[in-house]
mmCIF file of C-alpha atoms and ligand atoms in Angstrom:
data_model
loop_
_atom_site.group_PDB
_atom_site.id
_atom_site.type_symbol
_atom_site.label_atom_id
_atom_site.label_comp_id
_atom_site.label_asym_id
_atom_site.label_seq_id
_atom_site.Cartn_x
_atom_site.Cartn_y
_atom_site.Cartn_z
ATOM 1 C CA MET A 701 -130.540 -113.589 -100.774
ATOM 2 C CA THR A 702 -131.494 -111.329 -97.941
ATOM 3 C CA LEU A 703 -133.747 -112.751 -95.276
ATOM 4 C CA PRO A 704 -134.318 -109.910 -92.716
ATOM 5 C CA THR A 705 -135.926 -112.165 -90.179
ATOM 6 C CA CYS A 706 -132.796 -114.244 -89.917
ATOM 7 C CA LEU A 707 -130.578 -111.207 -89.604
ATOM 8 C CA THR A 708 -132.614 -110.028 -86.688
ATOM 9 C CA ILE A 709 -132.311 -113.457 -85.133
ATOM 10 C CA ALA A 710 -128.609 -113.351 -85.570
ATOM 11 C CA ALA A 711 -128.383 -110.144 -83.535
ATOM 12 C CA PHE A 712 -130.665 -111.706 -80.949
ATOM 13 C CA ALA A 713 -128.514 -114.876 -80.930
ATOM 14 C CA LEU A 714 -125.356 -112.858 -80.120
ATOM 15 C CA ALA A 715 -127.164 -111.411 -77.130
ATOM 16 C CA GLY A 716 -128.135 -114.869 -75.761
ATOM 17 C CA SER A 717 -127.609 -117.872 -78.033
ATOM 18 C CA THR A 718 -128.676 -120.314 -75.280
ATOM 19 C CA ALA A 719 -132.083 -118.683 -75.182
ATOM 20 C CA PHE A 720 -132.262 -119.011 -78.977
ATOM 21 C CA ALA A 721 -132.449 -122.842 -78.786
ATOM 22 C CA GLN A 722 -135.411 -122.651 -76.491
ATOM 23 C CA THR A 723 -137.540 -120.246 -78.497
ATOM 24 C CA ASP A 724 -139.438 -120.586 -81.690
ATOM 25 C CA GLU A 725 -137.003 -118.318 -83.464
ATOM 26 C CA PHE A 726 -135.072 -121.182 -85.052
ATOM 27 C CA PRO A 727 -138.205 -122.959 -86.525
ATOM 28 C CA ARG A 728 -139.351 -119.603 -87.784
ATOM 29 C CA CYS A 729 -135.996 -119.019 -89.482
ATOM 30 C CA LEU A 730 -136.061 -122.412 -91.116
ATOM 31 C CA ALA A 731 -139.585 -121.868 -92.296
ATOM 32 C CA ASP A 732 -138.482 -118.506 -93.809
ATOM 33 C CA LEU A 733 -135.805 -120.389 -95.702
ATOM 34 C CA LYS A 734 -138.217 -122.638 -97.436
ATOM 35 C CA PRO A 735 -139.054 -120.519 -100.472
ATOM 36 C CA ALA A 736 -135.344 -120.148 -101.193
ATOM 37 C CA ALA A 737 -134.937 -123.863 -100.769
ATOM 38 C CA LEU A 738 -137.728 -124.585 -103.208
ATOM 39 C CA ALA A 739 -136.208 -122.150 -105.694
ATOM 40 C CA ALA A 740 -132.942 -124.022 -105.333
ATOM 41 C CA GLY A 741 -134.507 -127.340 -106.337
ATOM 42 C CA VAL A 742 -135.473 -128.795 -102.961
ATOM 43 C CA ARG A 743 -138.923 -130.307 -103.009
ATOM 44 C CA SER A 744 -141.459 -129.178 -100.421
ATOM 45 C CA ASP A 745 -141.843 -132.712 -98.962
ATOM 46 C CA THR A 746 -138.001 -133.054 -98.736
ATOM 47 C CA PHE A 747 -137.715 -129.791 -96.936
ATOM 48 C CA GLU A 748 -140.464 -130.584 -94.482
ATOM 49 C CA ARG A 749 -139.252 -134.126 -93.784
ATOM 50 C CA HIS A 750 -135.689 -133.035 -92.852
ATOM 51 C CA THR A 751 -136.410 -129.734 -91.071
ATOM 52 C CA GLN A 752 -139.569 -130.627 -89.140
ATOM 53 C CA GLY A 753 -138.825 -130.423 -85.452
ATOM 54 C CA LEU A 754 -135.161 -129.575 -86.042
ATOM 55 C CA VAL A 755 -133.451 -128.065 -82.981
ATOM 56 C CA ALA A 756 -130.530 -125.637 -83.292
ATOM 57 C CA ASP A 757 -127.130 -127.138 -82.264
ATOM 58 C CA LEU A 758 -125.359 -124.138 -80.757
ATOM 59 C CA THR A 759 -122.084 -126.083 -80.350
ATOM 60 C CA VAL A 760 -121.457 -125.433 -84.086
ATOM 61 C CA ILE A 761 -121.719 -121.730 -83.429
ATOM 62 C CA ASP A 762 -119.078 -122.115 -80.721
ATOM 63 C CA LYS A 763 -116.924 -123.856 -83.322
ATOM 64 C CA LEU A 764 -117.608 -121.127 -85.881
ATOM 65 C CA ASN A 765 -116.538 -118.434 -83.346
ATOM 66 C CA PHE A 766 -113.580 -120.345 -81.922
ATOM 67 C CA GLN A 767 -110.327 -118.362 -81.933
ATOM 68 C CA PRO A 768 -107.311 -120.552 -81.025
ATOM 69 C CA GLU A 769 -105.145 -118.930 -78.344
ATOM 70 C CA PHE A 770 -102.077 -119.527 -80.496
ATOM 71 C CA GLN A 771 -101.532 -121.034 -83.906
ATOM 72 C CA THR A 772 -100.456 -124.618 -84.016
ATOM 73 C CA PRO A 773 -96.750 -124.668 -85.116
ATOM 74 C CA ILE A 774 -96.228 -126.361 -88.482
ATOM 75 C CA TRP A 775 -94.028 -129.091 -86.891
ATOM 76 C CA ASP A 776 -96.870 -130.087 -84.531
ATOM 77 C CA TYR A 777 -99.338 -130.080 -87.363
ATOM 78 C CA LEU A 778 -97.276 -132.288 -89.565
ATOM 79 C CA ALA A 779 -95.952 -134.600 -86.806
ATOM 80 C CA GLY A 780 -99.578 -135.629 -86.169
ATOM 81 C CA LEU A 781 -100.698 -135.873 -89.714
ATOM 82 C CA VAL A 782 -97.722 -137.613 -91.274
ATOM 83 C CA ASP A 783 -96.636 -140.185 -88.750
ATOM 84 C CA VAL A 784 -95.516 -143.803 -88.980
ATOM 85 C CA GLU A 785 -99.006 -145.066 -88.173
ATOM 86 C CA ARG A 786 -100.629 -143.126 -91.032
ATOM 87 C CA VAL A 787 -97.821 -144.171 -93.435
ATOM 88 C CA GLU A 788 -98.189 -147.848 -92.605
ATOM 89 C CA GLN A 789 -101.931 -147.788 -92.703
ATOM 90 C CA GLY A 790 -101.825 -145.924 -96.035
ATOM 91 C CA ARG A 791 -99.472 -148.493 -97.560
ATOM 92 C CA ALA A 792 -101.736 -151.301 -96.503
ATOM 93 C CA LEU A 793 -104.694 -149.552 -98.086
ATOM 94 C CA LEU A 794 -102.717 -148.930 -101.247
ATOM 95 C CA ALA A 795 -102.284 -152.680 -101.573
ATOM 96 C CA GLN A 796 -105.870 -153.451 -100.529
ATOM 97 C CA HIS A 797 -107.391 -151.122 -103.085
ATOM 98 C CA ALA A 798 -104.803 -151.473 -105.787
ATOM 99 C CA ASP A 799 -107.285 -152.435 -108.516
ATOM 100 C CA VAL A 800 -109.670 -149.536 -107.906
ATOM 101 C CA LEU A 801 -106.791 -147.090 -107.587
ATOM 102 C CA ALA A 802 -105.372 -148.238 -110.861
ATOM 103 C CA GLN A 803 -108.748 -147.713 -112.531
ATOM 104 C CA VAL A 804 -109.032 -144.282 -110.865
ATOM 105 C CA GLN A 805 -105.594 -143.338 -112.154
ATOM 106 C CA GLN A 806 -106.467 -144.425 -115.625
ATOM 107 C CA ARG A 807 -109.618 -142.321 -115.682
ATOM 108 C CA TYR A 808 -108.475 -139.206 -113.814
ATOM 109 C CA GLY A 809 -104.668 -139.215 -114.117
ATOM 110 C CA VAL A 810 -103.979 -139.051 -110.409
ATOM 111 C CA ASP A 811 -101.660 -141.656 -108.910
ATOM 112 C CA PRO A 812 -102.664 -144.011 -106.089
ATOM 113 C CA ALA A 813 -100.308 -142.499 -103.455
ATOM 114 C CA THR A 814 -101.656 -139.010 -103.933
ATOM 115 C CA VAL A 815 -105.315 -140.184 -103.707
ATOM 116 C CA VAL A 816 -104.628 -142.283 -100.598
ATOM 117 C CA ALA A 817 -102.688 -139.393 -99.023
ATOM 118 C CA VAL A 818 -105.732 -137.116 -99.330
ATOM 119 C CA TRP A 819 -107.894 -139.854 -97.920
ATOM 120 C CA GLY A 820 -105.535 -140.214 -94.968
ATOM 121 C CA VAL A 821 -105.382 -136.508 -94.150
ATOM 122 C CA GLU A 822 -109.072 -135.774 -94.743
ATOM 123 C CA SER A 823 -110.651 -138.568 -92.759
ATOM 124 C CA ASN A 824 -107.864 -140.768 -91.442
ATOM 125 C CA PHE A 825 -108.795 -143.283 -94.163
ATOM 126 C CA GLY A 826 -112.505 -143.185 -93.310
ATOM 127 C CA GLN A 827 -112.127 -143.399 -89.535
ATOM 128 C CA SER A 828 -112.927 -139.781 -88.696
ATOM 129 C CA PHE A 829 -116.030 -138.546 -90.452
ATOM 130 C CA GLY A 830 -117.225 -136.183 -87.804
ATOM 131 C CA GLN A 831 -120.404 -136.747 -85.859
ATOM 132 C CA TYR A 832 -122.642 -133.753 -86.576
ATOM 133 C CA PRO A 833 -125.945 -134.487 -88.340
ATOM 134 C CA LEU A 834 -125.418 -132.351 -91.420
ATOM 135 C CA VAL A 835 -128.824 -130.872 -91.851
ATOM 136 C CA GLN A 836 -128.919 -129.787 -88.217
ATOM 137 C CA ALA A 837 -125.468 -128.322 -88.322
ATOM 138 C CA LEU A 838 -125.985 -126.480 -91.644
ATOM 139 C CA GLY A 839 -129.540 -125.415 -90.585
ATOM 140 C CA THR A 840 -128.096 -123.870 -87.449
ATOM 141 C CA LEU A 841 -125.301 -122.117 -89.357
ATOM 142 C CA SER A 842 -127.897 -120.867 -91.854
ATOM 143 C CA CYS A 843 -129.781 -118.977 -89.083
ATOM 144 C CA ILE A 844 -127.144 -117.916 -86.555
ATOM 145 C CA GLY A 845 -123.739 -116.344 -86.847
ATOM 146 C CA ARG A 846 -121.435 -115.355 -89.664
ATOM 147 C CA ARG A 847 -121.693 -116.466 -93.295
ATOM 148 C CA GLN A 848 -125.319 -117.480 -93.155
ATOM 149 C CA GLY A 849 -125.689 -117.038 -96.924
ATOM 150 C CA TYR A 850 -122.834 -119.477 -97.619
ATOM 151 C CA PHE A 851 -124.241 -122.094 -95.219
ATOM 152 C CA ARG A 852 -127.729 -121.804 -96.657
ATOM 153 C CA GLY A 853 -126.353 -122.759 -100.010
ATOM 154 C CA GLU A 854 -124.698 -125.767 -98.445
ATOM 155 C CA LEU A 855 -127.924 -126.641 -96.579
ATOM 156 C CA PHE A 856 -129.897 -126.636 -99.770
ATOM 157 C CA ALA A 857 -127.194 -128.804 -101.469
ATOM 158 C CA ALA A 858 -127.363 -131.301 -98.536
ATOM 159 C CA LEU A 859 -131.149 -131.486 -98.897
ATOM 160 C CA ARG A 860 -130.853 -132.162 -102.653
ATOM 161 C CA ILE A 861 -128.285 -134.907 -101.966
ATOM 162 C CA LEU A 862 -130.812 -136.555 -99.558
ATOM 163 C CA GLN A 863 -133.600 -135.951 -102.094
ATOM 164 C CA ALA A 864 -131.640 -137.693 -104.803
ATOM 165 C CA GLY A 865 -131.118 -140.756 -102.483
ATOM 166 C CA HIS A 866 -127.313 -140.736 -102.702
ATOM 167 C CA ILE A 867 -126.930 -141.109 -98.943
ATOM 168 C CA ALA A 868 -129.392 -142.195 -96.246
ATOM 169 C CA PRO A 869 -130.464 -139.365 -93.910
ATOM 170 C CA GLU A 870 -129.097 -141.029 -90.828
ATOM 171 C CA ARG A 871 -125.752 -141.540 -92.529
ATOM 172 C CA LEU A 872 -125.346 -137.857 -93.533
ATOM 173 C CA VAL A 873 -123.068 -136.787 -90.650
ATOM 174 C CA GLY A 874 -119.843 -134.838 -90.811
ATOM 175 C CA SER A 875 -117.878 -131.961 -89.428
ATOM 176 C CA TRP A 876 -119.518 -129.056 -87.680
ATOM 177 C CA ALA A 877 -119.173 -126.975 -90.859
ATOM 178 C CA GLY A 878 -120.734 -129.550 -93.127
ATOM 179 C CA ALA A 879 -117.834 -131.480 -94.668
ATOM 180 C CA PHE A 880 -118.630 -135.172 -94.797
ATOM 181 C CA GLY A 881 -117.565 -138.649 -95.873
ATOM 182 C CA HIS A 882 -114.192 -140.236 -96.705
ATOM 183 C CA THR A 883 -113.245 -137.137 -98.731
ATOM 184 C CA GLN A 884 -114.785 -134.498 -96.387
ATOM 185 C CA PHE A 885 -116.474 -132.784 -99.259
ATOM 186 C CA MET A 886 -118.886 -129.904 -98.635
ATOM 187 C CA PRO A 887 -122.332 -130.645 -100.053
ATOM 188 C CA SER A 888 -121.853 -128.205 -102.966
ATOM 189 C CA THR A 889 -118.511 -129.869 -103.783
ATOM 190 C CA PHE A 890 -120.236 -133.245 -103.682
ATOM 191 C CA GLU A 891 -122.748 -132.009 -106.203
ATOM 192 C CA ARG A 892 -120.075 -130.715 -108.510
ATOM 193 C CA LEU A 893 -117.517 -133.462 -108.271
ATOM 194 C CA ALA A 894 -118.619 -136.658 -106.498
ATOM 195 C CA VAL A 895 -118.759 -139.686 -108.832
ATOM 196 C CA ASP A 896 -120.429 -143.093 -108.744
ATOM 197 C CA PHE A 897 -117.382 -145.227 -109.466
ATOM 198 C CA ASP A 898 -118.743 -148.589 -108.213
ATOM 199 C CA GLY A 899 -121.765 -148.205 -110.556
ATOM 200 C CA ASP A 900 -124.571 -148.814 -108.075
ATOM 201 C CA GLY A 901 -126.332 -145.621 -109.183
ATOM 202 C CA ARG A 902 -125.513 -143.612 -105.992
ATOM 203 C CA ARG A 903 -122.675 -141.266 -105.349
ATOM 204 C CA ASP A 904 -121.858 -142.449 -101.842
ATOM 205 C CA LEU A 905 -118.990 -140.779 -100.120
ATOM 206 C CA MET A 906 -119.933 -142.262 -96.755
ATOM 207 C CA ASP A 907 -119.935 -145.970 -97.466
ATOM 208 C CA SER A 908 -118.305 -146.569 -100.820
ATOM 209 C CA VAL A 909 -114.529 -146.508 -100.921
ATOM 210 C CA PRO A 910 -114.396 -146.686 -104.743
ATOM 211 C CA ASP A 911 -116.767 -143.671 -105.018
ATOM 212 C CA ALA A 912 -114.629 -141.771 -102.496
ATOM 213 C CA LEU A 913 -111.282 -142.492 -104.105
ATOM 214 C CA ALA A 914 -112.577 -141.650 -107.570
ATOM 215 C CA SER A 915 -114.259 -138.443 -106.300
ATOM 216 C CA THR A 916 -110.984 -137.290 -104.758
ATOM 217 C CA ALA A 917 -109.109 -137.906 -108.001
ATOM 218 C CA HIS A 918 -111.900 -136.140 -109.899
ATOM 219 C CA PHE A 919 -111.541 -133.160 -107.580
ATOM 220 C CA LEU A 920 -107.776 -133.005 -108.127
ATOM 221 C CA ALA A 921 -108.066 -133.431 -111.879
ATOM 222 C CA LYS A 922 -110.541 -130.521 -112.098
ATOM 223 C CA ALA A 923 -108.192 -128.453 -109.900
ATOM 224 C CA GLY A 924 -105.486 -128.902 -112.545
ATOM 225 C CA TRP A 925 -103.546 -131.969 -111.344
ATOM 226 C CA GLN A 926 -101.468 -133.519 -114.142
ATOM 227 C CA GLY A 927 -100.300 -137.069 -113.810
ATOM 228 C CA ASP A 928 -96.953 -136.541 -115.525
ATOM 229 C CA ARG A 929 -95.911 -133.779 -113.080
ATOM 230 C CA ALA A 930 -94.548 -134.015 -109.579
ATOM 231 C CA TRP A 931 -96.104 -131.886 -106.810
ATOM 232 C CA GLY A 932 -92.579 -130.672 -106.087
ATOM 233 C CA TRP A 933 -89.494 -131.494 -104.105
ATOM 234 C CA GLU A 934 -87.804 -130.687 -100.832
ATOM 235 C CA VAL A 935 -84.653 -128.698 -101.717
ATOM 236 C CA GLN A 936 -81.472 -127.434 -100.179
ATOM 237 C CA LEU A 937 -80.921 -123.685 -100.295
ATOM 238 C CA PRO A 938 -77.429 -122.348 -100.806
ATOM 239 C CA ALA A 939 -75.845 -120.639 -97.785
ATOM 240 C CA GLY A 940 -77.073 -117.119 -97.328
ATOM 241 C CA PHE A 941 -79.958 -117.576 -99.746
ATOM 242 C CA SER A 942 -82.660 -114.914 -99.393
ATOM 243 C CA ALA A 943 -86.268 -116.026 -99.938
ATOM 244 C CA ALA A 944 -87.497 -112.472 -99.934
ATOM 245 C CA GLY A 945 -90.131 -111.994 -102.596
ATOM 246 C CA GLN A 946 -90.425 -115.778 -103.210
ATOM 247 C CA GLY A 947 -93.529 -117.850 -102.876
ATOM 248 C CA ARG A 948 -95.478 -120.808 -104.071
ATOM 249 C CA LYS A 949 -96.969 -118.819 -107.036
ATOM 250 C CA ASN A 950 -93.710 -117.113 -108.097
ATOM 251 C CA ARG A 951 -92.695 -119.902 -110.457
ATOM 252 C CA GLN A 952 -89.493 -120.036 -112.335
ATOM 253 C CA PRO A 953 -87.899 -122.725 -114.517
ATOM 254 C CA LEU A 954 -85.924 -125.277 -112.530
ATOM 255 C CA SER A 955 -82.877 -124.277 -114.546
ATOM 256 C CA ALA A 956 -83.067 -120.817 -112.965
ATOM 257 C CA TRP A 957 -83.327 -122.352 -109.488
ATOM 258 C CA ALA A 958 -80.292 -124.583 -110.294
ATOM 259 C CA THR A 959 -78.371 -121.476 -111.392
ATOM 260 C CA ALA A 960 -79.355 -119.860 -108.093
ATOM 261 C CA GLY A 961 -77.667 -122.790 -106.304
ATOM 262 C CA LEU A 962 -80.683 -124.891 -105.229
ATOM 263 C CA ARG A 963 -80.342 -128.638 -105.147
ATOM 264 C CA LEU A 964 -82.579 -131.544 -104.140
ATOM 265 C CA ALA A 965 -82.605 -132.365 -100.470
ATOM 266 C CA ASP A 966 -80.149 -135.214 -100.909
ATOM 267 C CA GLY A 967 -77.670 -132.841 -102.610
ATOM 268 C CA SER A 968 -78.312 -134.084 -106.162
ATOM 269 C CA PRO A 969 -79.135 -131.680 -109.019
ATOM 270 C CA LEU A 970 -82.709 -130.504 -109.634
ATOM 271 C CA PRO A 971 -84.534 -132.565 -112.330
ATOM 272 C CA ALA A 972 -84.030 -131.330 -115.820
ATOM 273 C CA GLY A 973 -86.946 -130.351 -118.049
ATOM 274 C CA ALA A 974 -89.519 -130.350 -115.231
ATOM 275 C CA GLU A 975 -92.322 -127.808 -114.870
ATOM 276 C CA PRO A 976 -91.619 -124.312 -113.495
ATOM 277 C CA ALA A 977 -91.843 -124.277 -109.682
ATOM 278 C CA GLY A 978 -92.157 -121.732 -106.867
ATOM 279 C CA LEU A 979 -90.208 -121.702 -103.656
ATOM 280 C CA MET A 980 -92.209 -122.427 -100.484
ATOM 281 C CA THR A 981 -90.951 -122.273 -96.955
ATOM 282 C CA LEU A 982 -93.369 -122.586 -94.015
ATOM 283 C CA ALA A 983 -90.955 -121.682 -91.241
ATOM 284 C CA GLY A 984 -88.441 -119.467 -92.925
ATOM 285 C CA THR A 985 -85.238 -120.455 -94.747
ATOM 286 C CA ALA A 986 -83.814 -122.154 -91.646
ATOM 287 C CA GLY A 987 -86.521 -124.865 -92.026
ATOM 288 C CA PRO A 988 -87.296 -127.274 -94.829
ATOM 289 C CA ALA A 989 -87.717 -125.575 -98.240
ATOM 290 C CA PHE A 990 -89.697 -126.836 -101.209
ATOM 291 C CA LEU A 991 -89.972 -126.128 -104.899
ATOM 292 C CA VAL A 992 -93.627 -126.699 -105.814
ATOM 293 C CA THR A 993 -95.334 -127.001 -109.190
ATOM 294 C CA ARG A 994 -98.952 -126.339 -110.238
ATOM 295 C CA ASN A 995 -99.812 -129.772 -108.930
ATOM 296 C CA PHE A 996 -99.212 -128.465 -105.451
ATOM 297 C CA ASP A 997 -101.840 -125.782 -106.224
ATOM 298 C CA ALA A 998 -104.321 -128.592 -106.871
ATOM 299 C CA LEU A 999 -103.573 -130.081 -103.371
ATOM 300 C CA TYR A 1000 -103.786 -126.571 -101.913
ATOM 301 C CA SER A 1001 -107.241 -126.003 -103.390
ATOM 302 C CA TYR A 1002 -108.624 -128.883 -101.383
ATOM 303 C CA ASN A 1003 -108.375 -126.910 -98.137
ATOM 304 C CA ALA A 1004 -106.755 -123.533 -99.034
ATOM 305 C CA ALA A 1005 -103.793 -123.924 -96.691
ATOM 306 C CA GLU A 1006 -100.116 -124.476 -97.603
ATOM 307 C CA SER A 1007 -99.577 -126.531 -94.442
ATOM 308 C CA TYR A 1008 -102.429 -128.753 -95.510
ATOM 309 C CA GLY A 1009 -101.089 -129.147 -99.039
ATOM 310 C CA LEU A 1010 -97.699 -130.063 -97.708
ATOM 311 C CA ALA A 1011 -99.155 -132.705 -95.344
ATOM 312 C CA ILE A 1012 -100.754 -134.454 -98.348
ATOM 313 C CA ALA A 1013 -97.685 -134.008 -100.558
ATOM 314 C CA HIS A 1014 -95.320 -135.369 -97.941
ATOM 315 C CA LEU A 1015 -97.614 -138.228 -96.981
ATOM 316 C CA SER A 1016 -97.780 -139.187 -100.635
ATOM 317 C CA ASP A 1017 -94.020 -139.242 -100.821
ATOM 318 C CA ARG A 1018 -93.780 -141.323 -97.655
ATOM 319 C CA LEU A 1019 -96.342 -143.750 -99.074
ATOM 320 C CA ARG A 1020 -94.069 -144.157 -102.092
ATOM 321 C CA GLY A 1021 -91.159 -145.002 -99.780
ATOM 322 C CA GLY A 1022 -89.767 -141.500 -99.355
ATOM 323 C CA ARG A 1023 -87.969 -140.356 -96.273
ATOM 324 C CA PRO A 1024 -88.824 -137.726 -93.698
ATOM 325 C CA PHE A 1025 -87.682 -134.155 -94.504
ATOM 326 C CA SER A 1026 -83.887 -133.789 -94.652
ATOM 327 C CA THR A 1027 -83.857 -130.340 -93.032
ATOM 328 C CA PRO A 1028 -85.418 -130.274 -89.556
ATOM 329 C CA TRP A 1029 -87.922 -127.691 -88.596
ATOM 330 C CA PRO A 1030 -86.303 -124.760 -86.725
ATOM 331 C CA THR A 1031 -87.302 -125.734 -83.222
ATOM 332 C CA ASP A 1032 -85.546 -127.354 -80.286
ATOM 333 C CA ASP A 1033 -88.836 -128.953 -79.207
ATOM 334 C CA ALA A 1034 -90.129 -131.015 -82.121
ATOM 335 C CA GLY A 1035 -93.726 -132.190 -82.444
ATOM 336 C CA LEU A 1036 -95.298 -135.522 -81.445
ATOM 337 C CA SER A 1037 -96.751 -138.346 -83.491
ATOM 338 C CA ARG A 1038 -100.167 -139.559 -82.535
ATOM 339 C CA ALA A 1039 -98.568 -142.537 -80.736
ATOM 340 C CA GLU A 1040 -96.415 -140.082 -78.723
ATOM 341 C CA ARG A 1041 -99.477 -137.978 -77.961
ATOM 342 C CA ARG A 1042 -101.172 -141.042 -76.534
ATOM 343 C CA GLU A 1043 -98.006 -141.766 -74.591
ATOM 344 C CA VAL A 1044 -98.019 -138.234 -73.099
ATOM 345 C CA GLN A 1045 -101.653 -138.665 -72.203
ATOM 346 C CA ALA A 1046 -100.900 -141.967 -70.486
ATOM 347 C CA LEU A 1047 -98.028 -140.391 -68.629
ATOM 348 C CA LEU A 1048 -100.246 -137.561 -67.524
ATOM 349 C CA SER A 1049 -102.950 -139.921 -66.493
ATOM 350 C CA ALA A 1050 -100.470 -141.938 -64.443
ATOM 351 C CA ARG A 1051 -99.712 -138.736 -62.541
ATOM 352 C CA GLY A 1052 -103.330 -138.391 -61.571
ATOM 353 C CA HIS A 1053 -104.537 -135.929 -64.192
ATOM 354 C CA GLY A 1054 -108.065 -136.573 -65.354
ATOM 355 C CA ILE A 1055 -107.486 -136.185 -69.115
ATOM 356 C CA GLY A 1056 -110.384 -138.399 -70.326
ATOM 357 C CA GLU A 1057 -109.970 -140.863 -73.159
ATOM 358 C CA ILE A 1058 -106.394 -141.594 -74.256
ATOM 359 C CA ASP A 1059 -107.017 -140.864 -77.892
ATOM 360 C CA GLY A 1060 -104.022 -138.928 -79.108
ATOM 361 C CA VAL A 1061 -106.019 -135.706 -79.278
ATOM 362 C CA LEU A 1062 -104.620 -133.121 -76.930
ATOM 363 C CA GLY A 1063 -107.739 -131.195 -76.003
ATOM 364 C CA ASP A 1064 -108.581 -128.807 -73.182
ATOM 365 C CA ARG A 1065 -108.164 -131.290 -70.338
ATOM 366 C CA SER A 1066 -104.890 -132.607 -71.697
ATOM 367 C CA LYS A 1067 -103.614 -129.107 -72.169
ATOM 368 C CA ALA A 1068 -104.540 -128.220 -68.587
ATOM 369 C CA ALA A 1069 -102.606 -131.274 -67.393
ATOM 370 C CA VAL A 1070 -99.678 -130.302 -69.644
ATOM 371 C CA ARG A 1071 -99.577 -126.857 -68.083
ATOM 372 C CA ALA A 1072 -99.628 -128.349 -64.622
ATOM 373 C CA GLU A 1073 -96.669 -130.650 -65.444
ATOM 374 C CA GLN A 1074 -94.769 -127.892 -67.195
ATOM 375 C CA ALA A 1075 -95.075 -125.736 -64.077
ATOM 376 C CA ARG A 1076 -93.912 -128.641 -61.921
ATOM 377 C CA LEU A 1077 -90.986 -129.421 -64.207
ATOM 378 C CA GLY A 1078 -89.892 -125.786 -64.548
ATOM 379 C CA HIS A 1079 -90.632 -125.707 -68.254
ATOM 380 C CA GLU A 1080 -92.242 -122.839 -70.067
ATOM 381 C CA VAL A 1081 -95.942 -123.130 -69.245
ATOM 382 C CA ASN A 1082 -97.797 -122.948 -72.565
ATOM 383 C CA GLY A 1083 -99.981 -126.023 -72.620
ATOM 384 C CA ARG A 1084 -98.154 -127.380 -75.708
ATOM 385 C CA ALA A 1085 -96.849 -130.942 -75.585
ATOM 386 C CA GLY A 1086 -93.664 -131.598 -77.550
ATOM 387 C CA GLN A 1087 -90.673 -133.845 -77.373
ATOM 388 C CA ARG A 1088 -89.263 -131.922 -74.411
ATOM 389 C CA LEU A 1089 -92.218 -132.726 -72.124
ATOM 390 C CA LEU A 1090 -92.413 -136.299 -73.416
ATOM 391 C CA GLN A 1091 -88.730 -136.935 -72.670
ATOM 392 C CA ALA A 1092 -88.962 -135.349 -69.249
ATOM 393 C CA LEU A 1093 -91.975 -137.412 -68.249
ATOM 394 C CA ARG A 1094 -90.435 -140.612 -69.621
ATOM 395 C CA ALA A 1095 -87.265 -139.918 -67.662
ATOM 396 C CA GLU A 1096 -89.017 -139.755 -64.288
ATOM 397 C CA ALA A 1097 -89.681 -142.763 -62.187
ATOM 398 C CA VAL A 1098 -93.261 -143.614 -62.938
ATOM 399 C CA PRO A 1099 -95.349 -142.546 -59.923
ATOM 400 C CA ALA A 1100 -97.821 -144.970 -58.465
ATOM 401 C CA ALA A 1101 -101.192 -144.880 -59.984
ATOM 402 C CA PRO A 1102 -103.594 -142.744 -57.964
ATOM 403 C CA ALA A 1103 -105.610 -144.746 -55.483
ATOM 404 C CA ALA A 1104 -108.977 -143.760 -56.756
ATOM 405 C CA SER A 1105 -108.670 -142.692 -60.390
ATOM 406 C CA GLU A 1106 -110.949 -139.933 -61.502
ATOM 407 C CA PRO A 1107 -114.002 -141.126 -63.423
ATOM 408 C CA VAL A 1108 -113.172 -141.466 -67.049
ATOM 409 C CA THR A 1109 -115.481 -139.310 -69.077
ATOM 410 C CA PRO A 1110 -115.149 -138.501 -72.703
ATOM 411 C CA SER A 1111 -112.713 -135.667 -73.170
ATOM 412 C CA SER A 1112 -114.211 -132.453 -74.434
ATOM 413 C CA SER A 1113 -111.432 -132.668 -77.032
ATOM 414 C CA SER A 1114 -112.426 -136.060 -78.433
ATOM 415 C CA ASP A 1115 -114.616 -134.525 -81.109
ATOM 416 C CA PRO A 1116 -113.062 -135.758 -84.312
ATOM 417 C CA ALA A 1117 -114.585 -133.044 -86.439
ATOM 418 C CA ARG A 1118 -112.151 -131.162 -88.565
ATOM 419 C CA PRO A 1119 -112.047 -127.436 -88.015
ATOM 420 C CA SER A 1120 -113.091 -126.734 -91.567
HETATM 421 CA CA1 LIG B 1000 -121.751 -145.736 -105.959
#
């Protein structure tokens, strides 16, 4: 739906988005959205109650427009998402919620380890929901910036969720882009796939673990997950193997892969009679290689990234007792677990760098401190903390704590919202 007023505002916002927040342009844009909201099933009183007096939050536009200076290497991404802490916590939760997970598996055909792995990657098992009030974030994104049409649909869905009473208005908070709850569903995904598994009449992905676990399994089942099929396997490639033309979707029978010389990571033969699988490498053939089935596509569909799918797949294997990848990533400076990131932050702090809260999230202030230490140590100065920096800092005699430590303020990086 075209709303010319809002498009004009978008151009205005680019010229001076700070001014936007202080004018009546935003309330006018919201008011202009009302007819479309009503046509989309939002009642007039619902719309008024939740948009009255709403102020644009321009930090979400900053997030929308953020361009990382360099892409996070896959080994950093996975080292933080699949670490010992998350594996141990996930195993404890598997035991704690065993009954519900068994019922979920019976109804949707998705095994407990896979469901809990999604939970762990999406919201750190319900500990990182994001802090953006959803109607405010989606309202802002509906009036300023790129993809306004998409975000309007999500805004209307969020208002319908509130209208139906599934979640209390003050509890509807999430990522800057509108994903919320244990499963980090977008509002439209909630409407399609969230389920009331605890039977209290509400689909509550904020405060009901049974609803959240069942909704995750429902999502995967609808995405094609089949319970009698593995997501895939780490494999060994034969020497000199060329992966040219291969990919996740280029599936062949495992017998063909066996003929080509591929074996499981431990050197044993590929399973017989399994589903066709495609070859996936995320850092070339020198790094870990995987044969992945259609079940991997179901994981992929949750966030449309192979790295993301691999994080869930690998975490699920680790929850089942599996080992880290057999083939190391092709780097001489491997990534850090969250515990190691906190250690780096503590070591930086002990050297007088004001890095804010020691939270394992290496944000702008931590990166600036990393750069300073890299320069001092004669390392490549790139702001990335890996094993090389950690080992170097550990090896030094710990300097005395600064006499007057800098005031500790929340790091600008401590925002737990997911980037999408
Ligand atoms: Ca419920």
